[in-house]
Amino acid sequence: MNPLPLNLLPPGADYAAVMPLLWAFAAAVLVLIAEMFWPYRSRRGVGWLTIAALLAIAVLGRAPSEAVYFGPIALDGFSGWCNGLLCLVAALSVLMSLDTLEVNGVTRGEYYPLLLFAVAGGMVMAAATDLVVMFLGLETMSMAVYVLAGMGKARRRSNEASLKYFLLGAFASAFMLYGIALLYSQAGSTDLAAMAGLAGEGGTSAVTRLGAALLLVGFGFKIAAVPFHLWAPDVYEGAPSPVTAFMATVVKAAAFAALLRSVLLAMPWVAGELQTPLWVAAAATMTVGNLAALRQRSLKRMLAFSSVAHTGYLAMAVVAGTSEAAAALLFYLAAYAAMNLGAFAVMMLLADRGRPAENISDLAGLGRARPLAALAMTVCMLSLTGIPPLGGFVAKVSLFGAVLDAGFYTLVVVAVLNSVLSAAYYLGVIRAMYFDDADSVAAGGASAASRVLPSRPALTVSILLAALAVVLIGLSPSPLLGSSLRALASVAGF
Amino acid sequence: MPAVFLAAALPFVVSPILLLFRRPDRRAGLLSAAACAGAFACFVSVALGASPATVALPWIGPLGLSFSLHADPLALFFALLITGVGFLVAAFATSYLDSNENFPRFFSFLMLFTGSMLGVVLSSNLMALFVFWEMTSFSSFLLIGFWHHRERSRYGALKALVVTGSGGLAMLLGFIMVGIVCGSFEIAVLAERGALLAANPWATPAVLLIIAGVLTKSAQLPFHLWLPSAMEAPTPVSAFLHAATMVKAGLFMVARLGPLLSVVPLWTPTLALFGLLTMTWCGWLALRQKDLKALLAFSTVSQLGLILVLLAPAEPDTTAAGLLHLLNHACFKGALFLLVGVLEHELHTRDLSLMGPLRRNMPFTWLLIALAALSMAGVPPMGGFVSKELFLDHLLNGHPLLALLAVAGAVLTAAYCFALAAGLAAGRRPDGPRGQDPSLSLLLPPALLVAATVGLGIFPDQLVGAPVAAATLAATGSSVTGHFAVWHGAGPSLWTSAFAVSMGLALWWGWWQKRVPPASTLIADRVYDHALEQLETRARRLTASYMSGILWRYCSVILLTVIVGVAVVAASQGFVIQDGWSSRHAGPWDLAVCATAILAALATLKARTRLAAILALGASGFSLALMFALSAAPDLALTQIMVETISVPLFLAVFAFLPPYQVDRVRRARPLHAVLAVAAGLGTALLLAASRSQRVAEPISSFFVEKSVDAAGGHNVVNVILVDFRALDTLGEITVLGVAAIACYAIIKLLSEKEAGR
Amino acid sequence: MHLAVLTVVAVFITCGVYLLLDRTLLRVVIGLGLLSNGVNLALLASGGLGPGAAPILGHGSAAIVDPLPQALILTAIVIGFGVTALLLTLAFASYQSQLSDDLEDLHGRLDDE
């Protein structure tokens, strides 16, 4: 047998590329251990530790000026950008959960390490240059999130949500795995670099196309695109609110990041070959999401459908398939995370007799009881509608503009019409906060003050941070837009 | 800091400050009035050339968006109008609102609106303009819904927002198209690229979308429905937003973009036609109203139609006339709204048919109303006369049918103006409420506006000749040929005008008093209500039908989509299933194992007890392991056997707790399930068969095989791949397992906590 | 051989999907198990069932089968096991809190309103 070579590193592999991921997993394990020995009464300490870890990883996960690789893991501008987004958004979601876990019935300390595992899985998804590694990241994230969704103790729904999400998720994973198998059978490799070569003269083979389509089915499930969105409202509603906020932002962002790298960038032929189904799915997703959101009385369920609708807007970037659209997609993800987290945070402020209050009518009178929170909610709702000069508007302008540039005029028309439709329910929230006060009090409803949690500094801070981010992204979008463009430019192929 | 920027920013700065005032503090109103006056003074200094007219603020660099302000004469014309009327309205509202109203909120919204409106006229970039455009819609929503405890207010506020907001988004789409075709969103750059637009097929849809924005904002047919409902707003708001400024944003857009967009042949005739139809039809509707504010609302819509006709051709002479009438209308209609507010305040009603005689009890109020109404009717020597002459002049030279419509509109206008002025003088009910003239602070603002419209009639050229000419030059790029005068010879327009006024008089005298049918619900209103209701119920029904919360339905939907998708691709592409497989012959062992696997799988379907089902699953897993072993995959076989050995007891342990096993709970859907299942199975197998024969690349595995011994020192290639070449996969796989283990632990602890809690 | 393997894949997937569409929790879980077995076999088949020895070198010069799919399947089997274990735990928890293994009892949403 040969003696072991002294240099254990395979040629061209740089440990720097996997360090952020290792830090993330190490942080998860650290928090898991810390949680075991932490005194039960001061659980919040674990939360602060988690936030500190996430912020540290966001800093450590930045990309070097030259992209580095470790086998199928890349640390380039793109994964660096995604690391930052995932960690910061996750940190904000943890910050808002510090005060609200108890109300939402989450008593187990495993919440924090599982959340960190999910973030780490998401980072793997964004960094993977190999379909199998991407799949592993996805499974890591999903496993953690399946359980997070079921962590609400007092809620029947929570358990149901978790199980339903898991069963459907496992089903979708099977599709994805089969898609990877088909692509492997054609490309002879699962490496993303090999995927671009699948388009020969006269396009791709039918099997290749179906392999990519099955892969997209798996993604479609994770991002909740029609018709694979059916789980989302039930699960979003059933899961504890802090987990729902996490799912709607971090999980969606990670899935889109992986979709971006592994399909949009690595398989540029997908946009052309699967144009019609993608087009239909994007249009259907936004329309179905908005139509369903119109009539929701539950704020949480409304936000769930709104999240489906925004998936539709985001999916337009996949249809367009240009690098401008991809950059707009990244920017949109960041803006969407900020405004959505803000909305969830304000919702978490509401509680009725020690139980979370999650209906739109529960917002009545918030304008007077908590003017600052109501203002933040107003900002988030206006931004979700796409009203200028907030982050959501800039995101929509850049995304719609990129899709127009790619020549999909009708699709943009559908999207604009959908934005109009969405104004009805987003503004309904504002109306409830400011205008429905008198009615509900007259009708003998509880006054607003009794439906708001007593002062919770961490939650208040997170609400303000989210609203501030929405406003800043809107007023001064250039740095973020520029960084998303640079992130894309760093990925080979563009 | 440049004066333009200061003036535009002032309302936005004042708006949040106002919220700090206490509720009954009237000083909020004074501060707002002062802000308007300050902004007005700034614009005057810009107009006199004392301060630069352009300020540039970069906004979204990569998208080519900027927040530049450019105060050319056209923008200044509007800016002075907005701040001037804004000042009077704020002063009026300060003494008008009841002392228990929420002053800070009202004036904060009002300032938000003023700032947005200034933004609309001053923006030099289409995107920024759109931003402010939608902000005016939103602040209008807030102001209409100011008395939000009233159902009608909320209804009106929402309607205004839905109509103008949607129109705004249509306009955005139009802007985007124009911007892409012309390669810029800067208005100054666009103005020079009309030729590019004219040659592009997207020009027509773009122009139609922008027209939709104009028509909704200026409440033209068929979008006139929102303005009457918006009259639920406090009266100063109606005077400011829905008579003097916001509804004129659409007209501003026509003046601003007319020269560019009129290269599309559709632009001028479409706008002119809608304007004329609106003018006549809404004049007729105004004549039939009993509610004074509704009358004024329809009259506003009708007058806006008139101005639209004048601005549509984008020619200097008509544009100048349009701007003059716009100014006139702001004065007399603003005054009328404020005075109706006074009446409502004094008499506690707005119903024309319930009011007592005014002439004696409220002489000044009545006089002002009468003067303003005469100006609107176009009676000399009022301002309205001058601009209406120019309007008739323009149309009498055009198509006879259009001229006829214009004359009809003028007649109707005169009729409802007389009805307004004379009807209030005598009162329909001698015993109706009488009231008395209010204090000077309430009369002065409308009196100033009336004085302005009278002055515009007597000295039109001296007062506004120069600014209107400059604005026209800025808008159209060429100079006006004539000048304004109250008397310009006895031409056809004068006779027509005289005819219109006398016919109006006759219509009022001979008919209106008794026989005019009262207005019923607008058709457009019914359409709107119905559409909104339908949208909501449809949406709910649709959602309830498929969001059943039932797992197998969700799975069926997913499966059906995938199966149909695969079938479509297969049908259109045609799978090539040749014998590209080089597989060894199946021996008797192979066949036996395959048969066992199939039987085991089928057994899971048929098993009547839980134990049997679990054992059948186990059997299928073990046969799979044997298949692996026979297919030269010993590592897989070992792993599979190990996993199955652990899984089966796990299954048995967990499911020992469950209730009796039920085989077929979904009876009705069984055939569908069977079809889906068979399609899925066959599809998978066929796809697999095709995948071998369509392979385009050679597997990378030969690399692993070659390097296995040299680089990694291992002979079992699978193992080498797992622990060496693709060790990261293995690490990931272990992580997944680890997370699963932690998750299981968390669930079990959660359960035991629940048990303890019970 | 390939025809036989394809038949097994088809039967596994068919039975798996049919069970997945059931209302009884255990049958759904078993269905998922069959489904993942079917996909694993499909993975193997996509790599090749060609005549060849096990991918272990040093036993003569006989051609060996494609080793990469085998490595992938190994990963898939192990993940599948993790999924199964977690699923069983969740199913157990769900039964404990609702005292039913009928998935239609779990949908809750519409009856509550």
Tab-separated table of C-alpha atoms in Angstrom, chain B residues 379-666:
chain	number	residue	atom	x	y	z
B	379	VAL	CA	-71.275	84.639	-18.328
B	380	PRO	CA	-69.239	87.749	-19.096
B	381	PRO	CA	-67.269	89.392	-17.627
B	382	MET	CA	-66.258	86.399	-15.503
B	383	GLY	CA	-63.089	84.359	-15.982
B	384	GLY	CA	-65.119	81.368	-17.087
B	385	PHE	CA	-66.413	83.362	-20.029
B	386	VAL	CA	-62.964	84.013	-21.453
B	387	SER	CA	-61.855	80.414	-21.428
B	388	LYS	CA	-65.187	79.015	-22.563
B	389	GLU	CA	-65.086	81.327	-25.573
B	390	LEU	CA	-61.728	79.863	-26.502
B	391	PHE	CA	-63.105	76.372	-26.026
B	392	LEU	CA	-66.066	77.008	-28.332
B	393	ASP	CA	-63.753	78.657	-30.844
B	394	HIS	CA	-61.647	75.544	-30.953
B	395	LEU	CA	-64.515	73.116	-31.377
B	396	LEU	CA	-66.601	75.127	-33.841
B	397	ASN	CA	-63.722	74.669	-36.278
B	398	GLY	CA	-63.798	70.911	-35.838
B	399	HIS	CA	-66.212	68.120	-36.661
B	400	PRO	CA	-69.878	69.264	-36.501
B	401	LEU	CA	-70.855	66.338	-34.291
B	402	LEU	CA	-68.206	67.256	-31.756
B	403	ALA	CA	-69.284	70.889	-31.934
B	404	LEU	CA	-72.840	69.807	-31.199
B	405	LEU	CA	-71.673	67.841	-28.155
B	406	ALA	CA	-69.691	70.838	-26.961
B	407	VAL	CA	-72.667	73.154	-27.275
B	408	ALA	CA	-74.894	70.675	-25.466
B	409	GLY	CA	-72.318	70.523	-22.689
B	410	ALA	CA	-72.212	74.319	-22.456
B	411	VAL	CA	-76.010	74.492	-22.271
B	412	LEU	CA	-76.168	71.915	-19.475
B	413	THR	CA	-73.404	73.673	-17.590
B	414	ALA	CA	-75.228	76.979	-17.750
B	415	ALA	CA	-78.438	75.277	-16.638
B	416	TYR	CA	-77.037	73.725	-13.473
B	417	CYS	CA	-75.127	76.896	-12.652
B	418	PHE	CA	-78.326	78.881	-12.730
B	419	ALA	CA	-80.048	76.188	-10.752
B	420	LEU	CA	-77.332	76.475	-8.174
B	421	ALA	CA	-77.227	80.255	-7.908
B	422	ALA	CA	-80.905	81.045	-8.293
B	423	GLY	CA	-82.136	77.960	-6.523
B	424	LEU	CA	-80.243	78.908	-3.423
B	425	ALA	CA	-81.336	82.531	-3.605
B	426	ALA	CA	-85.004	81.769	-3.287
B	427	GLY	CA	-84.754	78.465	-1.520
B	428	ARG	CA	-86.997	75.519	-2.319
B	429	ARG	CA	-88.620	75.665	1.072
B	430	PRO	CA	-89.596	78.950	2.622
B	431	ASP	CA	-89.591	77.311	6.051
B	432	GLY	CA	-86.230	75.618	5.587
B	433	PRO	CA	-83.228	76.337	7.778
B	434	ARG	CA	-81.889	79.854	7.313
B	435	GLY	CA	-78.602	80.308	9.163
B	436	GLN	CA	-76.449	83.411	8.883
B	437	ASP	CA	-73.217	84.527	7.318
B	438	PRO	CA	-70.207	82.999	9.024
B	439	SER	CA	-67.212	84.799	10.416
B	440	LEU	CA	-64.714	86.511	8.151
B	441	SER	CA	-62.141	83.752	8.561
B	442	LEU	CA	-64.472	81.366	6.757
B	443	LEU	CA	-65.599	83.815	4.092
B	444	LEU	CA	-62.242	85.330	3.227
B	445	PRO	CA	-60.624	82.301	1.528
B	446	PRO	CA	-63.553	81.667	-0.859
B	447	ALA	CA	-63.913	85.410	-1.391
B	448	LEU	CA	-60.298	85.597	-2.529
B	449	LEU	CA	-60.876	82.761	-4.972
B	450	VAL	CA	-63.997	84.424	-6.357
B	451	ALA	CA	-62.137	87.699	-6.666
B	452	ALA	CA	-59.496	85.853	-8.645
B	453	THR	CA	-61.998	84.416	-11.107
B	454	VAL	CA	-63.642	87.807	-11.568
B	455	GLY	CA	-60.234	89.387	-12.060
B	456	LEU	CA	-59.356	86.712	-14.612
B	457	GLY	CA	-62.423	87.743	-16.542
B	458	ILE	CA	-61.671	91.439	-16.622
B	459	PHE	CA	-57.881	91.479	-16.934
B	460	PRO	CA	-56.986	87.992	-18.160
B	461	ASP	CA	-53.940	88.959	-20.133
B	462	GLN	CA	-52.490	91.336	-17.595
B	463	LEU	CA	-52.901	88.865	-14.722
B	464	VAL	CA	-51.850	85.532	-16.147
B	465	GLY	CA	-50.984	86.145	-19.777
B	466	ALA	CA	-47.251	85.837	-19.256
B	467	PRO	CA	-47.199	82.743	-16.990
B	468	VAL	CA	-49.676	80.883	-19.191
B	469	ALA	CA	-47.694	81.747	-22.294
B	470	ALA	CA	-44.490	80.572	-20.636
B	471	ALA	CA	-46.136	77.353	-19.442
B	472	THR	CA	-47.528	76.753	-22.919
B	473	LEU	CA	-44.119	77.262	-24.435
B	474	ALA	CA	-42.640	74.824	-21.945
B	475	ALA	CA	-45.368	72.264	-22.598
B	476	THR	CA	-45.663	72.399	-26.379
B	477	GLY	CA	-42.365	73.899	-27.411
B	478	SER	CA	-43.976	76.711	-29.423
B	479	SER	CA	-45.455	80.070	-28.576
B	480	VAL	CA	-49.048	81.182	-28.339
B	481	THR	CA	-50.207	83.302	-31.231
B	482	GLY	CA	-53.038	85.260	-29.672
B	483	HIS	CA	-53.660	86.757	-26.289
B	484	PHE	CA	-56.519	86.566	-23.812
B	485	ALA	CA	-59.236	89.183	-23.809
B	486	VAL	CA	-62.729	89.377	-22.435
B	487	TRP	CA	-63.921	90.936	-25.697
B	488	HIS	CA	-62.532	89.737	-28.951
B	489	GLY	CA	-65.107	90.670	-31.466
B	490	ALA	CA	-68.475	89.236	-32.314
B	491	GLY	CA	-67.612	85.932	-33.921
B	492	PRO	CA	-69.470	82.635	-34.118
B	493	SER	CA	-68.184	81.672	-30.691
B	494	LEU	CA	-69.798	84.679	-29.074
B	495	TRP	CA	-73.159	83.873	-30.642
B	496	THR	CA	-72.838	80.274	-29.645
B	497	SER	CA	-71.944	81.327	-26.152
B	498	ALA	CA	-74.921	83.624	-25.939
B	499	PHE	CA	-77.106	80.845	-27.295
B	500	ALA	CA	-75.734	78.378	-24.726
B	501	VAL	CA	-76.290	80.718	-21.814
B	502	SER	CA	-79.826	81.596	-22.849
B	503	MET	CA	-80.680	77.966	-23.544
B	504	GLY	CA	-79.265	77.089	-20.149
B	505	LEU	CA	-81.409	79.755	-18.598
B	506	ALA	CA	-84.449	78.436	-20.396
B	507	LEU	CA	-83.679	74.850	-19.429
B	508	TRP	CA	-83.415	75.844	-15.806
B	509	TRP	CA	-86.454	78.110	-15.824
B	510	GLY	CA	-88.761	76.043	-17.904
B	511	TRP	CA	-87.892	72.557	-16.874
B	512	TRP	CA	-85.498	71.971	-14.026
B	513	GLN	CA	-87.804	73.443	-11.397
B	514	LYS	CA	-90.337	70.624	-11.789
B	515	ARG	CA	-89.509	67.922	-14.189
B	516	VAL	CA	-85.923	66.890	-14.103
B	517	PRO	CA	-85.796	63.250	-12.937
B	518	PRO	CA	-83.661	62.737	-9.842
B	519	ALA	CA	-80.446	60.866	-10.424
B	520	SER	CA	-80.366	57.144	-9.773
B	521	THR	CA	-77.365	54.991	-8.967
B	522	LEU	CA	-74.599	55.264	-11.530
B	523	ILE	CA	-74.265	52.300	-13.830
B	524	ALA	CA	-70.523	52.427	-13.276
B	525	ASP	CA	-71.154	52.263	-9.543
B	526	ARG	CA	-73.220	49.159	-9.910
B	527	VAL	CA	-70.564	47.571	-12.086
B	528	TYR	CA	-67.888	48.417	-9.526
B	529	ASP	CA	-69.863	47.062	-6.575
B	530	HIS	CA	-70.772	43.932	-8.451
B	531	ALA	CA	-67.221	43.338	-9.636
B	532	LEU	CA	-65.785	43.769	-6.172
B	533	GLU	CA	-68.350	41.465	-4.648
B	534	GLN	CA	-67.912	38.847	-7.353
B	535	LEU	CA	-64.165	38.980	-7.021
B	536	GLU	CA	-64.399	38.311	-3.331
B	537	THR	CA	-66.900	35.492	-3.447
B	538	ARG	CA	-65.256	33.847	-6.436
B	539	ALA	CA	-61.885	34.008	-4.740
B	540	ARG	CA	-63.272	32.487	-1.581
B	541	ARG	CA	-65.127	29.737	-3.375
B	542	LEU	CA	-62.159	28.831	-5.509
B	543	THR	CA	-59.889	28.670	-2.517
B	544	ALA	CA	-62.267	26.605	-0.450
B	545	SER	CA	-62.641	24.116	-3.273
B	546	TYR	CA	-59.015	23.129	-3.564
B	547	MET	CA	-57.525	24.140	-0.212
B	548	SER	CA	-59.228	21.235	1.450
B	549	GLY	CA	-56.444	20.474	3.879
B	550	ILE	CA	-56.650	16.823	2.842
B	551	LEU	CA	-53.316	15.269	2.096
B	552	TRP	CA	-54.257	12.820	-0.623
B	553	ARG	CA	-55.903	15.563	-2.612
B	554	TYR	CA	-52.747	17.631	-2.425
B	555	CYS	CA	-50.669	14.667	-3.534
B	556	SER	CA	-53.079	13.956	-6.358
B	557	VAL	CA	-52.774	17.497	-7.645
B	558	ILE	CA	-48.986	17.319	-7.618
B	559	LEU	CA	-48.977	13.921	-9.306
B	560	LEU	CA	-51.508	14.878	-11.907
B	561	THR	CA	-49.486	17.942	-12.842
B	562	VAL	CA	-46.285	15.973	-13.200
B	563	ILE	CA	-47.903	13.120	-15.113
B	564	VAL	CA	-49.638	15.443	-17.536
B	565	GLY	CA	-46.425	17.413	-17.964
B	566	VAL	CA	-44.386	14.304	-18.701
B	567	ALA	CA	-47.043	13.012	-21.055
B	568	VAL	CA	-47.106	16.277	-22.985
B	569	VAL	CA	-43.332	16.320	-23.392
B	570	ALA	CA	-43.335	12.646	-24.334
B	571	ALA	CA	-46.066	13.170	-26.893
B	572	SER	CA	-44.453	16.199	-28.478
B	573	GLN	CA	-40.888	14.890	-28.418
B	574	GLY	CA	-41.329	11.202	-28.804
B	575	PHE	CA	-39.186	9.049	-26.576
B	576	VAL	CA	-36.576	7.029	-28.232
B	577	ILE	CA	-36.624	3.739	-26.455
B	578	GLN	CA	-34.131	1.662	-28.311
B	579	ASP	CA	-32.224	-1.132	-26.862
B	580	GLY	CA	-29.336	0.976	-25.718
B	581	TRP	CA	-28.974	-1.224	-22.675
B	582	SER	CA	-26.148	-3.550	-22.329
B	583	SER	CA	-27.406	-5.675	-19.541
B	584	ARG	CA	-26.551	-9.189	-18.628
B	585	HIS	CA	-29.032	-11.950	-19.079
B	586	ALA	CA	-31.466	-12.448	-16.266
B	587	GLY	CA	-30.778	-15.738	-14.599
B	588	PRO	CA	-33.310	-17.790	-12.623
B	589	TRP	CA	-32.139	-16.174	-9.385
B	590	ASP	CA	-32.689	-12.742	-10.783
B	591	LEU	CA	-36.183	-13.576	-11.912
B	592	ALA	CA	-37.027	-15.172	-8.583
B	593	VAL	CA	-35.845	-12.136	-6.639
B	594	CYS	CA	-37.686	-9.729	-8.921
B	595	ALA	CA	-40.834	-11.760	-8.563
B	596	THR	CA	-40.469	-11.733	-4.779
B	597	ALA	CA	-40.028	-7.964	-4.794
B	598	ILE	CA	-43.129	-7.486	-6.925
B	599	LEU	CA	-45.165	-9.816	-4.753
B	600	ALA	CA	-43.994	-8.062	-1.608
B	601	ALA	CA	-44.935	-4.674	-3.006
B	602	LEU	CA	-48.366	-5.920	-4.005
B	603	ALA	CA	-48.752	-7.444	-0.582
B	604	THR	CA	-48.416	-4.048	1.070
B	605	LEU	CA	-51.568	-3.049	-0.770
B	606	LYS	CA	-53.545	-6.073	0.227
B	607	ALA	CA	-52.377	-6.577	3.788
B	608	ARG	CA	-55.350	-6.571	6.155
B	609	THR	CA	-53.389	-6.174	9.360
B	610	ARG	CA	-50.740	-3.744	10.412
B	611	LEU	CA	-48.199	-6.450	11.081
B	612	ALA	CA	-48.683	-7.912	7.643
B	613	ALA	CA	-48.295	-4.546	5.961
B	614	ILE	CA	-45.084	-3.754	7.811
B	615	LEU	CA	-43.653	-7.195	7.106
B	616	ALA	CA	-44.545	-6.844	3.439
B	617	LEU	CA	-42.671	-3.549	3.315
B	618	GLY	CA	-39.749	-5.251	5.014
B	619	ALA	CA	-39.895	-8.074	2.483
B	620	SER	CA	-39.796	-5.633	-0.386
B	621	GLY	CA	-36.776	-3.969	1.188
B	622	PHE	CA	-34.960	-7.271	1.635
B	623	SER	CA	-35.686	-8.338	-1.926
B	624	LEU	CA	-34.305	-5.013	-3.024
B	625	ALA	CA	-31.161	-5.840	-1.084
B	626	LEU	CA	-30.922	-9.137	-2.951
B	627	MET	CA	-31.353	-7.347	-6.240
B	628	PHE	CA	-28.513	-5.054	-5.283
B	629	ALA	CA	-26.390	-8.054	-4.443
B	630	LEU	CA	-27.136	-9.682	-7.785
B	631	SER	CA	-26.469	-6.451	-9.659
B	632	ALA	CA	-22.863	-6.277	-8.553
B	633	ALA	CA	-23.536	-3.826	-5.752
B	634	PRO	CA	-22.514	-5.591	-2.547
B	635	ASP	CA	-22.142	-2.370	-0.534
B	636	LEU	CA	-25.674	-1.360	-1.328
B	637	ALA	CA	-26.973	-4.753	-0.406
B	638	LEU	CA	-25.284	-4.616	2.974
B	639	THR	CA	-26.562	-1.109	3.696
B	640	GLN	CA	-30.079	-1.957	2.601
B	641	ILE	CA	-30.155	-5.038	4.794
B	642	MET	CA	-28.969	-3.052	7.771
B	643	VAL	CA	-31.487	-0.287	7.261
B	644	GLU	CA	-34.349	-2.737	6.815
B	645	THR	CA	-33.307	-4.644	9.905
B	646	ILE	CA	-33.615	-1.485	11.966
B	647	SER	CA	-36.669	-0.058	10.225
B	648	VAL	CA	-39.012	-2.997	10.613
B	649	PRO	CA	-38.808	-3.140	14.421
B	650	LEU	CA	-39.050	0.648	14.498
B	651	PHE	CA	-42.259	0.514	12.499
B	652	LEU	CA	-43.639	-2.193	14.719
B	653	ALA	CA	-42.718	-0.327	17.871
B	654	VAL	CA	-44.324	2.914	16.817
B	655	PHE	CA	-47.436	1.509	15.296
B	656	ALA	CA	-48.224	-0.723	18.193
B	657	PHE	CA	-50.017	2.268	19.671
B	658	LEU	CA	-52.304	3.008	16.789
B	659	PRO	CA	-55.977	2.062	16.504
B	660	PRO	CA	-57.094	-0.880	14.361
B	661	TYR	CA	-55.665	-0.861	10.879
B	662	GLN	CA	-58.049	0.379	8.216
B	663	VAL	CA	-57.342	-0.519	4.653
B	664	ASP	CA	-59.571	1.568	2.469
B	665	ARG	CA	-60.843	4.802	3.802
B	666	VAL	CA	-60.905	6.683	0.529
